[in-house]
PDB file of C-alpha atoms and ligand atoms in Angstrom:
ATOM      1  CA  MET A   1     -18.798  31.148  -0.307  1.00  0.00           C
ATOM      2  CA  ALA A   2     -17.118  31.048  -3.716  1.00  0.00           C
ATOM      3  CA  ASP A   3     -19.051  30.048  -6.599  1.00  0.00           C
ATOM      4  CA  SER A   4     -21.992  27.956  -5.069  1.00  0.00           C
ATOM      5  CA  SER A   5     -22.466  25.486  -8.309  1.00  0.00           C
ATOM      6  CA  VAL A   6     -19.056  23.735  -7.947  1.00  0.00           C
ATOM      7  CA  ILE A   7     -16.916  22.161  -5.264  1.00  0.00           C
ATOM      8  CA  ASN A   8     -13.002  22.419  -5.090  1.00  0.00           C
ATOM      9  CA  VAL A   9     -11.547  19.089  -4.965  1.00  0.00           C
ATOM     10  CA  SER A  10      -7.963  18.674  -3.298  1.00  0.00           C
ATOM     11  CA  ILE A  11      -6.046  15.099  -2.432  1.00  0.00           C
ATOM     12  CA  VAL A  12      -3.228  15.425  -0.583  1.00  0.00           C
ATOM     13  CA  THR A  13      -0.683  12.783   0.807  1.00  0.00           C
ATOM     14  CA  PRO A  14       2.343  13.044   2.655  1.00  0.00           C
ATOM     15  CA  ASP A  15       4.069  13.070  -0.386  1.00  0.00           C
ATOM     16  CA  GLY A  16       2.150  16.232  -1.390  1.00  0.00           C
ATOM     17  CA  LYS A  17      -0.687  17.170  -3.323  1.00  0.00           C
ATOM     18  CA  VAL A  18      -2.160  14.431  -5.879  1.00  0.00           C
ATOM     19  CA  TYR A  19      -5.119  16.218  -7.118  1.00  0.00           C
ATOM     20  CA  GLU A  20      -7.084  19.434  -7.277  1.00  0.00           C
ATOM     21  CA  HIS A  21      -9.702  20.004  -9.331  1.00  0.00           C
ATOM     22  CA  THR A  22     -13.465  21.996  -9.470  1.00  0.00           C
ATOM     23  CA  ALA A  23     -16.311  19.370  -9.746  1.00  0.00           C
ATOM     24  CA  ASP A  24     -19.871  18.752  -9.845  1.00  0.00           C
ATOM     25  CA  MET A  25     -19.638  16.490  -7.690  1.00  0.00           C
ATOM     26  CA  ILE A  26     -17.497  14.041  -5.748  1.00  0.00           C
ATOM     27  CA  VAL A  27     -18.089  10.159  -4.668  1.00  0.00           C
ATOM     28  CA  VAL A  28     -16.271   8.625  -1.813  1.00  0.00           C
ATOM     29  CA  SER A  29     -16.241   5.390   0.114  1.00  0.00           C
ATOM     30  CA  THR A  30     -16.544   6.060   3.794  1.00  0.00           C
ATOM     31  CA  GLN A  31     -16.671   3.462   6.478  1.00  0.00           C
ATOM     32  CA  SER A  32     -20.385   3.954   6.595  1.00  0.00           C
ATOM     33  CA  GLY A  33     -21.273   3.853   3.317  1.00  0.00           C
ATOM     34  CA  GLN A  34     -20.710   5.441  -0.056  1.00  0.00           C
ATOM     35  CA  LEU A  35     -21.499   9.281  -0.209  1.00  0.00           C
ATOM     36  CA  GLY A  36     -21.651  11.522  -2.949  1.00  0.00           C
ATOM     37  CA  ILE A  37     -21.486  15.161  -2.255  1.00  0.00           C
ATOM     38  CA  MET A  38     -22.303  18.174  -4.227  1.00  0.00           C
ATOM     39  CA  ALA A  39     -22.246  22.229  -3.997  1.00  0.00           C
ATOM     40  CA  ASN A  40     -23.804  23.441  -1.065  1.00  0.00           C
ATOM     41  CA  HIS A  41     -23.565  20.074   0.904  1.00  0.00           C
ATOM     42  CA  GLU A  42     -23.557  20.507   4.696  1.00  0.00           C
ATOM     43  CA  PRO A  43     -20.093  20.017   6.474  1.00  0.00           C
ATOM     44  CA  VAL A  44     -19.169  16.437   6.724  1.00  0.00           C
ATOM     45  CA  ILE A  45     -15.658  14.677   8.070  1.00  0.00           C
ATOM     46  CA  ALA A  46     -15.457  10.808   7.463  1.00  0.00           C
ATOM     47  CA  THR A  47     -13.177   8.213   7.487  1.00  0.00           C
ATOM     48  CA  LEU A  48     -12.363   6.813   4.359  1.00  0.00           C
ATOM     49  CA  ASP A  49     -12.042   3.117   3.223  1.00  0.00           C
ATOM     50  CA  VAL A  50      -9.296   1.880   0.832  1.00  0.00           C
ATOM     51  CA  ASP A  51     -11.257   2.550  -2.086  1.00  0.00           C
ATOM     52  CA  GLU A  52     -11.541   4.586  -5.520  1.00  0.00           C
ATOM     53  CA  THR A  53     -12.752   8.038  -4.955  1.00  0.00           C
ATOM     54  CA  ARG A  54     -14.595   9.529  -7.771  1.00  0.00           C
ATOM     55  CA  VAL A  55     -14.560  13.003  -9.153  1.00  0.00           C
ATOM     56  CA  LYS A  56     -17.203  14.390 -11.939  1.00  0.00           C
ATOM     57  CA  HIS A  57     -16.442  17.564 -13.482  1.00  0.00           C
ATOM     58  CA  ASP A  58     -17.078  18.602 -17.532  1.00  0.00           C
ATOM     59  CA  ASN A  59     -19.084  15.277 -18.311  1.00  0.00           C
ATOM     60  CA  ASN A  60     -15.955  13.526 -17.346  1.00  0.00           C
ATOM     61  CA  GLU A  61     -15.029  11.513 -13.968  1.00  0.00           C
ATOM     62  CA  ASP A  62     -11.658  11.271 -12.869  1.00  0.00           C
ATOM     63  CA  GLU A  63     -11.009   8.217 -10.450  1.00  0.00           C
ATOM     64  CA  ILE A  64      -8.326   8.307  -7.706  1.00  0.00           C
ATOM     65  CA  ALA A  65      -6.819   5.116  -5.462  1.00  0.00           C
ATOM     66  CA  VAL A  66      -7.325   6.490  -2.513  1.00  0.00           C
ATOM     67  CA  ASN A  67      -5.793   4.288   0.296  1.00  0.00           C
ATOM     68  CA  GLY A  68      -7.698   5.374   3.460  1.00  0.00           C
ATOM     69  CA  GLY A  69      -7.714   8.592   5.307  1.00  0.00           C
ATOM     70  CA  PHE A  70     -10.352  11.275   5.513  1.00  0.00           C
ATOM     71  CA  ILE A  71     -12.783  13.549   3.864  1.00  0.00           C
ATOM     72  CA  GLU A  72     -13.496  16.609   4.931  1.00  0.00           C
ATOM     73  CA  PHE A  73     -15.890  18.957   3.365  1.00  0.00           C
ATOM     74  CA  SER A  74     -17.337  22.679   4.031  1.00  0.00           C
ATOM     75  CA  ASN A  75     -17.871  25.988   2.017  1.00  0.00           C
ATOM     76  CA  ASN A  76     -17.860  24.021  -1.157  1.00  0.00           C
ATOM     77  CA  ALA A  77     -14.325  22.741  -0.338  1.00  0.00           C
ATOM     78  CA  ALA A  78     -13.540  18.711  -0.351  1.00  0.00           C
ATOM     79  CA  THR A  79     -10.161  18.023   1.372  1.00  0.00           C
ATOM     80  CA  ILE A  80      -8.576  14.340   1.143  1.00  0.00           C
ATOM     81  CA  VAL A  81      -6.111  13.488   3.471  1.00  0.00           C
ATOM     82  CA  ALA A  82      -4.507   9.781   3.126  1.00  0.00           C
ATOM     83  CA  ASP A  83      -1.341   8.168   3.531  1.00  0.00           C
ATOM     84  CA  SER A  84      -1.312   7.162  -0.040  1.00  0.00           C
ATOM     85  CA  ALA A  85      -3.405   8.036  -2.929  1.00  0.00           C
ATOM     86  CA  GLU A  86      -2.745   7.799  -6.840  1.00  0.00           C
ATOM     87  CA  CYS A  87      -4.829   8.908  -9.751  1.00  0.00           C
ATOM     88  CA  GLN A  88      -5.647   6.423 -12.448  1.00  0.00           C
ATOM     89  CA  SER A  89      -3.040   7.713 -15.177  1.00  0.00           C
ATOM     90  CA  ASP A  90       0.010   7.282 -12.260  1.00  0.00           C
ATOM     91  CA  ILE A  91      -0.296   3.558 -11.317  1.00  0.00           C
ATOM     92  CA  ASP A  92       2.009   1.447 -11.764  1.00  0.00           C
ATOM     93  CA  VAL A  93      -0.148  -1.703 -12.416  1.00  0.00           C
ATOM     94  CA  ALA A  94       3.033  -4.067 -12.711  1.00  0.00           C
ATOM     95  CA  ARG A  95       3.867  -2.863  -9.137  1.00  0.00           C
ATOM     96  CA  ALA A  96       0.477  -3.197  -7.830  1.00  0.00           C
ATOM     97  CA  GLU A  97       0.293  -6.785  -9.161  1.00  0.00           C
ATOM     98  CA  ASN A  98       3.300  -7.950  -7.273  1.00  0.00           C
ATOM     99  CA  ALA A  99       2.550  -6.207  -4.194  1.00  0.00           C
ATOM    100  CA  ARG A 100      -0.697  -8.259  -4.476  1.00  0.00           C
ATOM    101  CA  GLN A 101       0.732 -11.320  -4.745  1.00  0.00           C
ATOM    102  CA  ARG A 102       3.322 -10.550  -2.118  1.00  0.00           C
ATOM    103  CA  ALA A 103       0.367  -9.762   0.205  1.00  0.00           C
ATOM    104  CA  GLU A 104      -1.357 -13.186  -0.199  1.00  0.00           C
ATOM    105  CA  ARG A 105       2.005 -14.784   0.417  1.00  0.00           C
ATOM    106  CA  LEU A 106       2.495 -12.787   3.802  1.00  0.00           C
ATOM    107  CA  ILE A 107      -1.135 -13.324   4.670  1.00  0.00           C
ATOM    108  CA  GLU A 108      -1.043 -17.361   4.177  1.00  0.00           C
ATOM    109  CA  ALA A 109       2.111 -17.399   6.379  1.00  0.00           C
ATOM    110  CA  ALA A 110       0.563 -14.871   8.805  1.00  0.00           C
ATOM    111  CA  ARG A 111      -2.312 -17.254   9.122  1.00  0.00           C
ATOM    112  CA  LYS A 112       0.073 -20.186   9.769  1.00  0.00           C
ATOM    113  CA  GLN A 113       1.602 -18.664  12.281  1.00  0.00           C
ATOM    114  CA  ASN A 114      -1.115 -17.218  13.783  1.00  0.00           C
ATOM    115  CA  ASP A 115       0.444 -13.777  13.703  1.00  0.00           C
ATOM    116  CA  LYS A 116      -2.659 -11.236  13.854  1.00  0.00           C
ATOM    117  CA  GLN A 117      -0.621  -8.489  13.483  1.00  0.00           C
ATOM    118  CA  ALA A 118       1.173  -9.510  10.349  1.00  0.00           C
ATOM    119  CA  LEU A 119      -2.407 -10.567   9.071  1.00  0.00           C
ATOM    120  CA  ASP A 120      -3.510  -7.112   9.706  1.00  0.00           C
ATOM    121  CA  ARG A 121      -0.686  -5.418   7.778  1.00  0.00           C
ATOM    122  CA  ALA A 122      -0.741  -8.103   4.991  1.00  0.00           C
ATOM    123  CA  GLN A 123      -4.705  -7.414   4.493  1.00  0.00           C
ATOM    124  CA  VAL A 124      -4.116  -3.692   4.511  1.00  0.00           C
ATOM    125  CA  ALA A 125      -1.523  -3.912   2.048  1.00  0.00           C
ATOM    126  CA  LEU A 126      -3.817  -6.589  -0.342  1.00  0.00           C
ATOM    127  CA  ARG A 127      -6.520  -4.072  -0.169  1.00  0.00           C
ATOM    128  CA  ARG A 128      -4.450  -0.982  -1.196  1.00  0.00           C
ATOM    129  CA  ALA A 129      -3.064  -3.528  -4.082  1.00  0.00           C
ATOM    130  CA  ILE A 130      -6.621  -4.232  -5.304  1.00  0.00           C
ATOM    131  CA  ASN A 131      -7.778  -0.918  -5.246  1.00  0.00           C
ATOM    132  CA  ARG A 132      -5.020   0.295  -7.546  1.00  0.00           C
ATOM    133  CA  ILE A 133      -5.323  -2.676 -10.024  1.00  0.00           C
ATOM    134  CA  ASN A 134      -8.935  -1.894  -9.848  1.00  0.00           C
ATOM    135  CA  VAL A 135      -8.753   2.074 -10.797  1.00  0.00           C
ATOM    136  CA  ALA A 136      -6.231   1.288 -12.913  1.00  0.00           C
ATOM    137  CA  LYS A 137      -8.337  -1.204 -14.882  1.00  0.00           C
ATOM    138  CA  LYS A 138     -11.301   1.206 -15.244  1.00  0.00           C
TER     139      LYS A 138
HETATM  140  P1  ATP B   1       4.667  -1.217  -2.544  1.00  0.00           P
HETATM  141  O1  ATP B   1       4.786  -2.671  -1.919  1.00  0.00           O
HETATM  142  O2  ATP B   1       4.527  -1.577  -4.227  1.00  0.00           O
HETATM  143  O3  ATP B   1       5.483  -0.329  -2.055  1.00  0.00           O
HETATM  144  P2  ATP B   1       2.468  -0.316  -1.097  1.00  0.00           P
HETATM  145  O4  ATP B   1       1.203  -0.393  -0.503  1.00  0.00           O
HETATM  146  O5  ATP B   1       3.469  -0.804   0.153  1.00  0.00           O
HETATM  147  O6  ATP B   1       2.911  -0.696  -2.331  1.00  0.00           O
HETATM  148  P3  ATP B   1       2.258   2.751   0.014  1.00  0.00           P
HETATM  149  O7  ATP B   1       3.045   2.533   1.147  1.00  0.00           O
HETATM  150  O8  ATP B   1       0.865   2.699  -0.231  1.00  0.00           O
HETATM  151  O9  ATP B   1       2.787   1.451  -1.028  1.00  0.00           O
HETATM  152  O10 ATP B   1       2.982   3.532  -0.957  1.00  0.00           O
HETATM  153  C1  ATP B   1       4.137   4.395  -1.124  1.00  0.00           C
HETATM  154  C2  ATP B   1       4.328   5.167  -1.949  1.00  0.00           C
HETATM  155  O11 ATP B   1       4.366   4.295  -3.364  1.00  0.00           O
HETATM  156  C3  ATP B   1       3.348   6.357  -2.180  1.00  0.00           C
HETATM  157  O12 ATP B   1       3.818   7.296  -2.876  1.00  0.00           O
HETATM  158  C4  ATP B   1       2.164   5.713  -3.391  1.00  0.00           C
HETATM  159  O13 ATP B   1       1.541   6.538  -3.554  1.00  0.00           O
HETATM  160  C5  ATP B   1       3.187   5.017  -4.514  1.00  0.00           C
HETATM  161  N1  ATP B   1       2.529   3.605  -4.863  1.00  0.00           N
HETATM  162  C6  ATP B   1       2.614   2.594  -4.243  1.00  0.00           C
HETATM  163  N2  ATP B   1       2.276   1.536  -5.186  1.00  0.00           N
HETATM  164  C7  ATP B   1       1.915   2.737  -6.407  1.00  0.00           C
HETATM  165  C8  ATP B   1       1.492   1.972  -7.713  1.00  0.00           C
HETATM  166  N3  ATP B   1       1.244   0.591  -7.645  1.00  0.00           N
HETATM  167  N4  ATP B   1       1.454   2.351  -8.606  1.00  0.00           N
HETATM  168  C9  ATP B   1       2.080   4.114  -8.660  1.00  0.00           C
HETATM  169  N5  ATP B   1       2.615   4.784  -7.224  1.00  0.00           N
HETATM  170  C10 ATP B   1       2.488   3.530  -6.409  1.00  0.00           C
END
């Protein structure tokens, strides 16, 4: 095992590697609650919510909007695989605000039409937009 006081964090999406850094701690939102992982934590595989991931290193914290996916941690390496993820500085807030408004309109239309699939899709799109807005505004 490498240096046992830090962990290596990487976040990958189909577009490639979005984030990579060594860290003292990573905090993620799993479907069963928040999870903080430090060096030498036991191995983990967990499904992630659409929420921020916080990476603490050098008395700093990086925030990344992670839109679902999963985390795998073993041997002090944390890998997050997600459909999409954006570092705070890469988030286009105007785009996310447009996406939020579009999703809200789609939710209203889907409710009127009793279209459960369209409602599910729009609700997930809304969560992604809100996640991006929240992370960008931290
Ligand atoms: P939109 O409707 O604005 O495209 P979306 O939620 O449908 O939003 P995704 O399908 O999740 O978008 O992502 C498509 C690509 O665009 C991904 O690479 C994602 O990282 C990027 N992306 C989406 N929204 C933003 C944003 N507000 N700022 C920066 N990158 C974004």
